[in-house]
XYZ file of C-alpha atoms in Angstrom:
635
model
C 31.457 2.773 -26.804
C 28.387 2.967 -24.577
C 27.344 6.237 -23.017
C 27.326 6.185 -19.208
C 25.051 8.246 -16.994
C 26.134 8.764 -13.385
C 23.358 9.281 -10.839
C 22.662 8.337 -7.243
C 19.471 6.330 -7.634
C 18.122 4.145 -10.431
C 14.656 2.599 -10.242
C 13.656 -0.180 -12.629
C 9.880 -0.181 -13.049
C 7.324 2.625 -13.251
C 4.297 1.067 -11.599
C 2.921 2.056 -8.175
C 6.035 0.740 -6.390
C 8.665 2.406 -8.571
C 6.855 5.700 -9.059
C 5.861 6.096 -5.408
C 9.466 5.391 -4.396
C 10.598 8.112 -6.819
C 8.020 10.485 -5.316
C 9.147 9.897 -1.739
C 12.862 10.048 -2.589
C 12.384 13.139 -4.733
C 10.454 14.872 -1.975
C 13.542 14.505 0.236
C 15.691 16.255 -2.364
C 17.310 13.121 -3.785
C 17.911 12.845 -7.519
C 17.577 9.820 -9.738
C 15.995 8.093 -12.692
C 13.043 5.769 -13.242
C 12.968 3.538 -16.322
C 10.324 1.152 -17.615
C 10.162 -1.181 -20.585
C 6.514 -0.190 -21.037
C 5.603 2.493 -23.561
C 3.649 4.565 -21.050
C 1.965 4.470 -17.691
C -0.610 1.690 -17.228
C -3.000 1.325 -20.148
C -5.369 -0.987 -18.247
C -6.924 -0.365 -14.803
C -5.188 -3.197 -12.859
C -5.001 -2.329 -9.137
C -7.655 0.098 -7.999
C -8.447 0.377 -4.281
C -6.264 2.663 -2.158
C -6.708 1.823 1.508
C -6.094 4.173 4.422
C -2.607 2.837 5.184
C -1.335 3.621 1.681
C -3.228 6.902 1.454
C -1.572 8.003 4.700
C 1.786 7.514 2.955
C 0.720 9.658 -0.005
C -0.664 12.181 2.485
C 2.930 12.802 3.582
C 3.673 14.395 0.194
C 0.249 15.949 -0.335
C -1.014 13.547 -3.011
C -3.910 12.094 -1.034
C -6.377 14.812 -2.022
C -5.464 14.598 -5.706
C -5.979 10.841 -5.659
C -9.290 11.289 -3.880
C -10.488 13.874 -6.389
C -9.749 11.548 -9.321
C -11.182 8.447 -7.668
C -14.575 6.925 -7.025
C -16.081 7.160 -3.563
C -18.669 5.872 -1.137
C -21.895 5.902 -3.174
C -20.329 3.922 -5.999
C -17.921 1.583 -4.207
C -19.461 0.836 -0.820
C -21.294 -2.312 -1.926
C -20.052 -5.742 -3.009
C -22.754 -7.905 -4.594
C -23.344 -11.541 -5.494
C -25.905 -11.854 -8.286
C -27.132 -13.864 -11.267
C -26.480 -10.946 -13.623
C -25.983 -7.202 -13.391
C -29.712 -6.564 -13.796
C -30.978 -9.920 -12.564
C -31.567 -11.612 -9.239
C -29.276 -10.674 -6.394
C -28.140 -13.380 -3.975
C -26.574 -11.172 -1.316
C -24.469 -8.087 -0.712
C -22.146 -6.613 1.896
C -21.282 -3.023 2.696
C -17.529 -2.895 2.182
C -14.337 -0.883 2.711
C -15.418 0.505 6.080
C -18.720 2.001 4.952
C -20.758 -0.545 6.943
C -22.346 1.418 9.833
C -21.052 -1.259 12.209
C -17.461 -0.682 11.040
C -17.348 2.981 10.046
C -16.189 4.052 13.496
C -13.321 1.541 13.419
C -12.065 2.915 10.111
C -12.454 6.579 11.080
C -10.637 5.979 14.365
C -7.710 4.276 12.623
C -6.759 6.958 10.093
C -7.547 10.472 8.873
C -7.655 9.066 5.322
C -10.584 7.473 3.525
C -10.406 4.580 1.059
C -10.766 5.530 -2.593
C -11.131 3.529 -5.785
C -8.594 4.868 -8.293
C -7.417 2.586 -11.111
C -3.745 2.446 -12.022
C -4.515 4.314 -15.240
C -5.262 7.369 -13.088
C -2.918 6.761 -10.145
C 0.295 6.317 -12.123
C 0.089 9.681 -13.983
C -0.360 11.441 -10.629
C 2.753 9.748 -9.261
C 4.680 10.286 -12.504
C 3.984 14.012 -12.542
C 5.081 14.465 -8.930
C 8.252 12.407 -9.387
C 9.261 14.168 -12.601
C 8.713 17.567 -10.978
C 10.774 16.567 -7.943
C 14.224 15.532 -9.108
C 13.500 12.278 -10.974
C 13.873 11.737 -14.717
C 11.329 9.187 -15.942
C 11.897 7.281 -19.187
C 9.714 4.708 -20.878
C 10.607 2.145 -23.569
C 13.844 1.363 -21.733
C 14.655 -2.275 -21.002
C 16.742 -3.586 -18.101
C 19.530 -5.837 -19.425
C 21.626 -6.496 -16.323
C 23.949 -4.985 -13.748
C 27.419 -5.349 -12.284
C 28.664 -4.311 -8.861
C 31.902 -2.361 -8.562
C 34.365 -2.762 -5.719
C 33.474 0.798 -4.702
C 29.922 -0.336 -3.993
C 28.451 1.394 -7.026
C 26.146 -0.486 -9.392
C 26.612 -0.259 -13.163
C 23.375 -1.129 -14.947
C 23.056 -1.841 -18.654
C 19.837 -0.585 -20.220
C 18.509 -0.703 -23.763
C 16.667 2.187 -25.377
C 13.928 0.361 -27.298
C 13.249 3.405 -29.457
C 16.826 3.802 -30.682
C 17.810 0.153 -30.369
C 20.930 1.158 -28.444
C 22.380 0.117 -25.091
C 23.612 2.574 -22.478
C 24.822 2.247 -18.894
C 23.885 3.947 -15.656
C 26.299 4.074 -12.725
C 24.424 4.562 -9.457
C 24.853 4.228 -5.723
C 21.681 2.173 -5.483
C 19.599 0.090 -7.875
C 15.949 -0.552 -7.042
C 14.000 -3.408 -8.588
C 10.345 -2.419 -8.804
C 9.814 -4.302 -12.046
C 6.805 -6.364 -11.114
C 5.922 -10.026 -10.968
C 8.411 -10.996 -13.686
C 11.218 -9.027 -12.056
C 14.546 -9.422 -13.815
C 16.294 -7.521 -11.022
C 15.123 -10.073 -8.448
C 16.251 -12.843 -10.781
C 19.765 -11.451 -11.314
C 20.164 -10.515 -7.643
C 19.369 -14.118 -6.799
C 16.804 -13.232 -4.159
C 15.292 -16.549 -3.026
C 11.562 -16.903 -3.689
C 9.104 -19.040 -1.764
C 6.460 -20.185 -4.242
C 3.362 -22.302 -3.823
C 1.784 -23.868 -6.931
C -0.209 -21.363 -8.999
C -3.901 -21.541 -8.182
C -5.157 -20.983 -11.682
C -5.627 -18.336 -14.307
C -7.812 -15.259 -14.586
C -8.765 -13.270 -17.676
C -9.402 -9.516 -17.541
C -11.670 -8.124 -20.253
C -11.960 -4.328 -20.241
C -15.247 -3.242 -21.801
C -16.876 0.028 -22.811
C -20.568 -0.456 -22.060
C -23.012 2.114 -20.719
C -24.949 0.574 -17.831
C -25.984 3.842 -16.220
C -29.658 3.050 -16.865
C -29.330 -0.441 -15.383
C -27.449 -0.080 -12.099
C -29.346 2.565 -10.145
C -30.113 0.135 -7.304
C -27.218 -2.184 -8.044
C -24.186 0.010 -7.544
C -21.009 -1.416 -6.125
C -17.291 -1.818 -6.650
C -17.432 -5.574 -7.284
C -20.205 -7.825 -8.569
C -19.672 -11.594 -8.254
C -21.800 -13.064 -11.045
C -22.726 -16.750 -10.937
C -25.163 -18.634 -13.165
C -25.355 -22.221 -11.918
C -28.123 -23.172 -14.371
C -26.091 -22.293 -17.492
C -23.600 -24.472 -19.372
C -20.456 -22.358 -19.277
C -17.650 -22.230 -21.820
C -14.292 -23.411 -20.465
C -12.971 -19.884 -19.884
C -15.960 -18.935 -17.739
C -16.747 -20.705 -14.494
C -17.742 -17.470 -12.796
C -17.244 -13.777 -13.489
C -16.460 -10.721 -11.376
C -17.629 -7.397 -12.783
C -15.636 -4.437 -11.503
C -16.571 -0.789 -11.890
C -13.859 1.215 -13.656
C -15.548 4.474 -14.654
C -19.096 5.183 -13.587
C -20.997 3.836 -15.400
C -19.674 3.254 -18.887
C -16.443 1.315 -18.389
C -16.179 -2.043 -16.628
C -13.763 -4.899 -16.146
C -15.156 -8.420 -16.496
C -12.807 -10.876 -14.788
C -13.367 -14.460 -15.911
C -12.251 -17.373 -13.749
C -12.053 -20.591 -15.803
C -13.432 -23.804 -14.370
C -10.849 -25.611 -12.217
C -8.608 -27.766 -14.391
C -10.045 -26.472 -17.662
C -7.924 -25.636 -20.692
C -8.049 -22.441 -22.707
C -7.236 -24.313 -25.875
C -8.261 -23.234 -28.373
C -7.879 -19.582 -27.392
C -11.296 -17.960 -26.854
C -12.159 -15.299 -29.412
C -13.265 -11.770 -28.477
C -16.821 -12.409 -29.652
C -17.036 -15.391 -27.268
C -16.088 -13.148 -24.358
C -18.517 -10.477 -25.536
C -21.389 -12.975 -25.723
C -20.862 -14.032 -22.114
C -20.409 -10.422 -20.981
C -23.813 -9.471 -22.386
C -25.358 -12.528 -20.744
C -23.792 -11.519 -17.443
C -25.167 -8.007 -17.889
C -28.598 -9.507 -18.556
C -29.190 -7.689 -21.839
C -27.951 -9.436 -24.985
C -28.729 -6.390 -27.142
C -26.771 -3.793 -25.189
C -23.987 -2.093 -27.216
C -20.565 -3.073 -25.860
C -16.978 -2.851 -27.089
C -13.956 -4.753 -25.797
C -10.941 -2.499 -25.225
C -8.427 -5.103 -24.072
C -8.018 -8.726 -22.981
C -5.245 -9.825 -20.626
C -4.438 -12.856 -18.474
C -2.793 -13.250 -15.091
C -1.874 -16.107 -12.790
C -3.238 -16.492 -9.278
C 0.123 -16.566 -7.501
C 1.368 -17.199 -3.987
C 5.000 -16.074 -4.095
C 7.173 -13.977 -1.803
C 10.892 -13.265 -1.504
C 12.810 -14.400 1.566
C 14.832 -11.191 1.533
C 14.374 -7.900 -0.316
C 18.006 -6.882 -0.901
C 21.378 -8.309 -1.867
C 24.149 -8.740 0.690
C 25.709 -5.354 -0.088
C 22.325 -3.615 0.309
C 22.930 -1.651 -2.899
C 20.384 -3.636 -4.942
C 17.003 -3.414 -3.245
C 13.646 -4.715 -4.477
C 10.078 -3.791 -3.644
C 6.479 -4.153 -4.717
C 5.184 -7.036 -6.815
C 8.777 -8.000 -7.536
C 8.946 -9.465 -4.026
C 5.317 -10.286 -3.188
C 2.951 -11.741 -5.788
C -0.631 -12.633 -5.004
C -4.232 -12.300 -6.206
C -6.045 -8.983 -5.681
C -8.233 -10.129 -2.774
C -8.378 -7.610 0.108
C -6.976 -4.982 -2.273
C -3.483 -5.363 -0.819
C -1.350 -5.149 -3.980
C -0.541 -1.540 -4.852
C -1.181 -0.547 -1.232
C 1.660 -2.774 -0.063
C 3.869 -1.485 -2.894
C 3.397 2.107 -1.727
C 4.087 1.170 1.895
C 7.271 -0.665 0.861
C 8.426 2.528 -0.836
C 7.514 4.731 2.129
C 9.476 2.528 4.527
C 12.508 2.425 2.241
C 12.690 6.049 1.087
C 13.523 7.779 4.367
C 16.246 5.223 5.103
C 17.887 5.795 1.724
C 17.656 9.562 2.259
C 19.260 9.426 5.699
C 22.083 7.176 4.509
C 22.841 9.196 1.367
C 22.824 12.465 3.309
C 25.186 11.062 5.926
C 22.637 11.093 8.739
C 22.675 7.329 9.295
C 24.911 4.332 8.859
C 24.389 2.157 5.757
C 23.411 -0.568 8.220
C 20.052 1.205 8.526
C 19.177 -0.206 5.099
C 19.168 -3.762 6.440
C 16.067 -2.864 8.432
C 14.026 -2.400 5.241
C 14.010 -6.115 4.461
C 13.786 -7.035 8.141
C 10.626 -4.948 8.500
C 8.861 -5.313 5.172
C 9.551 -8.949 4.270
C 7.351 -10.352 7.087
C 4.592 -7.988 5.947
C 4.939 -9.153 2.344
C 4.734 -12.787 3.409
C 1.670 -12.030 5.516
C -0.276 -10.250 2.775
C 0.535 -12.953 0.195
C -0.849 -15.582 2.540
C -3.910 -13.494 3.429
C -4.793 -12.721 -0.209
C -4.691 -16.420 -1.006
C -6.844 -17.280 2.015
C -9.649 -15.112 0.611
C -10.334 -17.399 -2.345
C -11.403 -20.400 -0.191
C -13.760 -18.036 1.639
C -15.402 -17.216 -1.685
C -15.504 -20.915 -2.553
C -17.987 -21.434 0.299
C -20.390 -19.071 -1.468
C -19.839 -20.906 -4.748
C -20.559 -24.241 -3.072
C -23.791 -22.957 -1.531
C -24.999 -21.770 -4.936
C -24.216 -25.128 -6.507
C -21.297 -23.909 -8.607
C -19.057 -26.805 -7.509
C -21.406 -29.560 -8.633
C -19.913 -31.749 -11.402
C -22.720 -31.451 -13.959
C -25.230 -28.918 -15.209
C -28.098 -31.041 -13.922
C -26.547 -31.254 -10.451
C -25.920 -27.510 -10.414
C -29.533 -26.797 -11.323
C -30.740 -29.116 -8.584
C -28.474 -27.520 -5.958
C -29.516 -24.031 -7.069
C -33.213 -24.937 -6.742
C -32.630 -26.324 -3.267
C -32.035 -22.805 -1.978
C -35.763 -22.154 -2.459
C -36.982 -25.250 -0.638
C -38.055 -26.072 2.905
C -36.165 -29.345 3.340
C -33.286 -29.859 5.741
C -30.903 -29.809 2.774
C -32.370 -26.479 1.654
C -31.881 -25.040 5.124
C -28.304 -26.356 5.259
C -27.495 -24.801 1.894
C -28.896 -21.413 2.920
C -26.878 -21.570 6.143
C -23.778 -22.356 4.096
C -24.447 -19.286 1.949
C -24.918 -17.119 5.039
C -21.667 -18.338 6.588
C -19.804 -17.879 3.301
C -20.959 -14.279 2.932
C -20.095 -13.609 6.582
C -16.576 -14.970 6.128
C -16.111 -12.646 3.144
C -16.071 -9.779 5.641
C -12.379 -10.638 6.053
C -11.838 -9.627 2.444
C -14.091 -6.600 2.183
C -13.755 -5.098 5.667
C -10.291 -6.348 6.614
C -9.099 -3.240 8.440
C -6.750 -5.325 10.563
C -4.730 -6.796 7.703
C -4.354 -3.261 6.336
C -3.321 -1.509 9.551
C -1.827 -4.128 11.913
C 1.594 -3.919 10.321
C 4.192 -3.670 13.071
C 7.965 -3.902 12.781
C 10.836 -5.428 14.709
C 14.362 -4.446 13.690
C 17.363 -2.467 14.885
C 15.459 0.676 13.823
C 12.897 -0.036 16.553
C 14.062 0.376 20.173
C 12.387 -2.322 22.264
C 14.702 -2.379 25.300
C 12.620 -2.426 28.452
C 9.384 -3.193 26.613
C 7.114 -5.892 27.986
C 5.650 -8.568 25.740
C 3.173 -7.245 23.161
C -0.376 -6.829 24.377
C -2.925 -9.387 23.283
C -4.048 -8.651 19.693
C -7.742 -8.599 18.764
C -9.502 -11.940 18.458
C -9.639 -11.432 14.695
C -6.514 -9.498 13.585
C -7.599 -9.582 9.930
C -10.874 -7.787 10.652
C -9.892 -5.462 13.494
C -7.139 -2.895 13.964
C -5.143 -3.108 17.192
C -4.173 0.472 18.051
C -0.939 0.591 20.038
C 1.974 2.878 20.808
C 4.370 -0.042 21.281
C 7.579 0.637 19.298
C 7.240 -0.762 15.804
C 3.553 0.194 15.556
C 2.122 2.924 13.368
C 1.552 6.234 15.161
C -2.058 6.284 16.432
C -4.346 8.766 14.716
C -6.220 11.337 16.796
C -7.782 14.630 15.742
C -6.290 17.685 17.473
C -6.979 21.408 17.413
C -5.884 24.705 18.926
C -7.273 26.296 22.091
C -9.177 28.678 19.845
C -10.429 26.096 17.328
C -9.205 26.221 13.772
C -8.763 23.498 11.199
C -8.442 20.097 12.902
C -5.185 18.255 12.360
C -4.300 14.613 12.816
C -1.364 13.390 14.841
C -0.414 11.691 11.556
C 0.152 15.111 9.972
C 2.415 16.268 12.799
C 4.806 13.404 12.109
C 6.647 12.451 8.922
C 7.834 15.086 6.446
C 11.339 13.624 6.501
C 11.920 14.194 10.219
C 11.883 12.401 13.531
C 9.141 13.664 15.841
C 8.679 13.483 19.593
C 5.245 13.612 21.211
C 4.824 14.485 24.886
C 2.359 16.212 27.200
C 2.066 18.209 30.413
C 5.279 17.992 32.411
C 7.247 16.762 29.423
C 9.212 19.943 28.695
C 12.432 18.130 29.602
C 11.993 16.101 26.427
C 11.864 19.250 24.307
C 15.220 20.409 25.634
C 16.629 16.901 25.333
C 15.542 16.719 21.693
C 17.295 20.007 20.922
C 20.494 18.924 22.666
C 20.550 15.486 21.034
C 19.974 17.000 17.597
C 22.911 19.355 18.146
C 25.165 16.580 19.440
C 24.423 14.231 16.557
C 24.806 16.994 13.996
C 28.132 18.024 15.507
C 29.456 14.461 15.666
C 28.640 13.819 12.003
C 29.763 17.316 11.008
C 31.972 17.299 7.921
C 30.495 14.059 6.613
C 27.015 15.597 6.487
C 28.187 18.861 4.948
C 30.150 17.092 2.234
C 27.256 14.855 1.241
C 24.656 17.608 1.436
C 26.534 19.983 -0.895
C 25.201 18.076 -3.896
C 21.603 18.641 -2.874
C 21.439 22.341 -2.052
C 18.331 23.842 -3.623
C 17.083 20.514 -4.926
C 14.561 19.606 -2.230
C 10.839 20.231 -2.316
C 10.979 22.398 0.791
C 7.256 22.195 1.337
C 4.591 19.701 0.427
C 3.585 21.114 -2.941
C -0.109 20.342 -3.028
C -3.369 22.138 -2.594
C -4.146 19.324 -0.187
C -2.046 21.076 2.435
C -3.673 24.478 2.113
C -5.864 23.804 5.141
C -2.971 22.744 7.357
C -1.475 25.253 9.805
C 1.473 27.273 8.528
C 3.813 25.638 11.054
C 3.164 22.326 9.272
C 3.028 23.590 5.675
C 6.265 25.566 5.899
C 8.432 22.725 7.172
C 11.401 21.842 4.987
C 11.382 18.211 3.895
C 15.185 18.127 3.781
C 16.029 15.242 6.142
C 18.001 16.387 9.151
C 18.748 15.321 12.692
C 16.357 17.923 14.091
C 13.738 16.192 16.240
C 10.452 18.064 16.005
C 8.659 18.147 19.358
C 4.904 18.390 19.870
C 3.216 18.685 23.247
C -0.432 17.656 23.347
C -2.767 18.548 26.184
C -4.302 21.373 28.194
C -3.019 24.714 26.800
C -0.058 23.034 25.084
C 0.956 23.042 21.395
C -2.179 21.102 20.477
C -5.387 20.317 22.331
C -6.690 16.766 22.594
C -10.206 18.035 21.895
C -11.924 14.657 21.584
C -9.855 13.096 24.379
C -8.795 10.373 21.937
C -5.041 10.892 22.185
C -5.015 10.342 25.933
C -6.652 6.938 25.321
C -4.380 5.906 22.455
C -0.948 7.168 23.487
C -0.397 4.531 26.251
C 2.046 6.836 28.071
C 1.742 9.295 30.952
C 1.561 13.059 30.417
C 5.308 13.468 30.957
C 6.276 10.398 28.941
C 7.139 10.563 25.259
C 6.807 8.814 21.906
C 9.686 9.063 19.417
C 8.361 8.677 15.871
C 10.376 7.906 12.736
C 9.967 9.800 9.444
C 7.693 6.988 8.191
C 5.409 7.600 11.196
C 6.445 4.357 12.872
C 6.956 4.596 16.631
C 10.674 4.098 17.225
C 10.718 4.237 21.032
C 8.604 5.287 23.975
C 9.084 6.291 27.583
C 5.951 5.602 29.602
C 6.704 8.259 32.228
C 9.598 10.572 32.953
C 10.570 8.932 36.236
C 11.201 5.659 34.349
C 14.357 7.239 32.948
C 17.260 6.251 35.179
C 19.656 8.713 33.549
C 19.401 12.173 32.050
C 16.831 12.532 29.296
C 19.563 13.667 26.908
C 21.638 10.524 27.368
C 18.760 8.102 26.915
C 17.369 9.910 23.875
C 20.803 10.100 22.260
C 21.378 6.391 22.860
C 18.030 5.575 21.265
C 18.656 7.782 18.221
C 22.130 6.362 17.684
C 20.805 2.806 17.849
C 18.035 3.529 15.357
C 20.347 5.299 12.899
C 23.081 2.679 13.272
C 25.523 5.229 14.692
C 26.528 3.218 17.779
């Protein structure tokens, strides 16, 4: 007879998606289990760049500073290069990830967080430690076998302990599939996938090689290495060298020639020979740590949950794409952040189960968008390859095209112009702030009644962030302070923490009273249901953000309980109010009058706004209650 464990939440997969979901759920006081068929956290670097949108999510639980302290920063990652070899001729470079002086202001205005390069080998242990210290048991070497749904709505999952060779079952309220690109949960749930033909294969070779004496003026996060005048082996059309640990560990990513076969299988010494040639020093000591392959996919799920909404998937399980733009783990973390507060509110009786349908409604369009964008980046790189002669059919033709770059003929000029345009178009990949931050939602958890059509987006929504307070948008970031200046705080830090927030200004005191009254009304109407469900969680919640990262935040922020509730936290911003708009940025970004308001969800998404108080045709209490009930599915 199989042993059965009964818990509320079971997560399959312990990568960035599964572990970040466990962190967010655990921070709200929810209990559960994460299992993975792997033997440990990631043993190869895999995803590495955390963008501001994802870091803002981790900021909500105080993990942003820890990630930043373990990661690599501006001096080492701000450049992307195209070169013949690591120590040889350089074709071009761009300043990336918002460090370009022409873009720095855009990035700083969009978020209080900075991008950081932190490989999965370092990120996952940070997430694992937080999750395991906040109500989640995490077990490795456990394989997902399958699940069955009970009439009660519970899910009974069969798992296999690979260490003991024994099966056991877990009965849970919800099952989450965060089991990656080969997701068995997605497969059993029958979630329909939209798949374009695979665009080829890539080979990751992780190498220990000390290049500290070689890269002083050649530092960067990515180095696109192309040697048009060399006869390449079939596994190596071009190579991308990625910094892992400065400066003695690197990933060499080989892209085989289009249509080439990897038969017979290349041997490690063949890879090592090409790696040394790409470094530019055939005598340098180097050791291969691992070799792995991955497909260049373009796949996304049409929906992220089953009909009953008790089997929900996220991360690479539902969006699979190449790593261009660094959107992979970032999107996984944002999936989890969107989902976690909704699960918490439903389990604690604060919202209707119908709220869960908004997860797929909001995140699936984002997943589709990032899959398409990541696959658009490769053709942009192809333009650079073409200019350098890499697409020519023979070695002789490649050499000729490569030499043309030096000439003074019309063809030489055309080829140099092609290279210039190709590098310029790569800005979409390496400074794509828009694709990272322009993620807006439309669902029943966003109140759009009375809203006009969306304002015109920027001319290039991949490159540029469109700051807006329209419901469904992320809360705009602005630095605030007290009348007597102390530590600055972002509007981002005033929101989140498991609660709804309401932002207003001078003349908006009516909203503060309305928020108190609505909170009391909703709490009273849900009454016994909330008390009954909350009994199981008393004393289990991380009542404050447990991180040194928060030590500089004001006590009124640090001491807030993260237990989800129907209390709406109200902040007034303006002259001699709760917070001062010291840089006058908030007044430009809020898009409401002083006495208007913004209602912000626990995931820092704007749920509703009132432009000015006189726009309200009924009492503030009634309109705010109607909005809250709609969002929580309590109508």
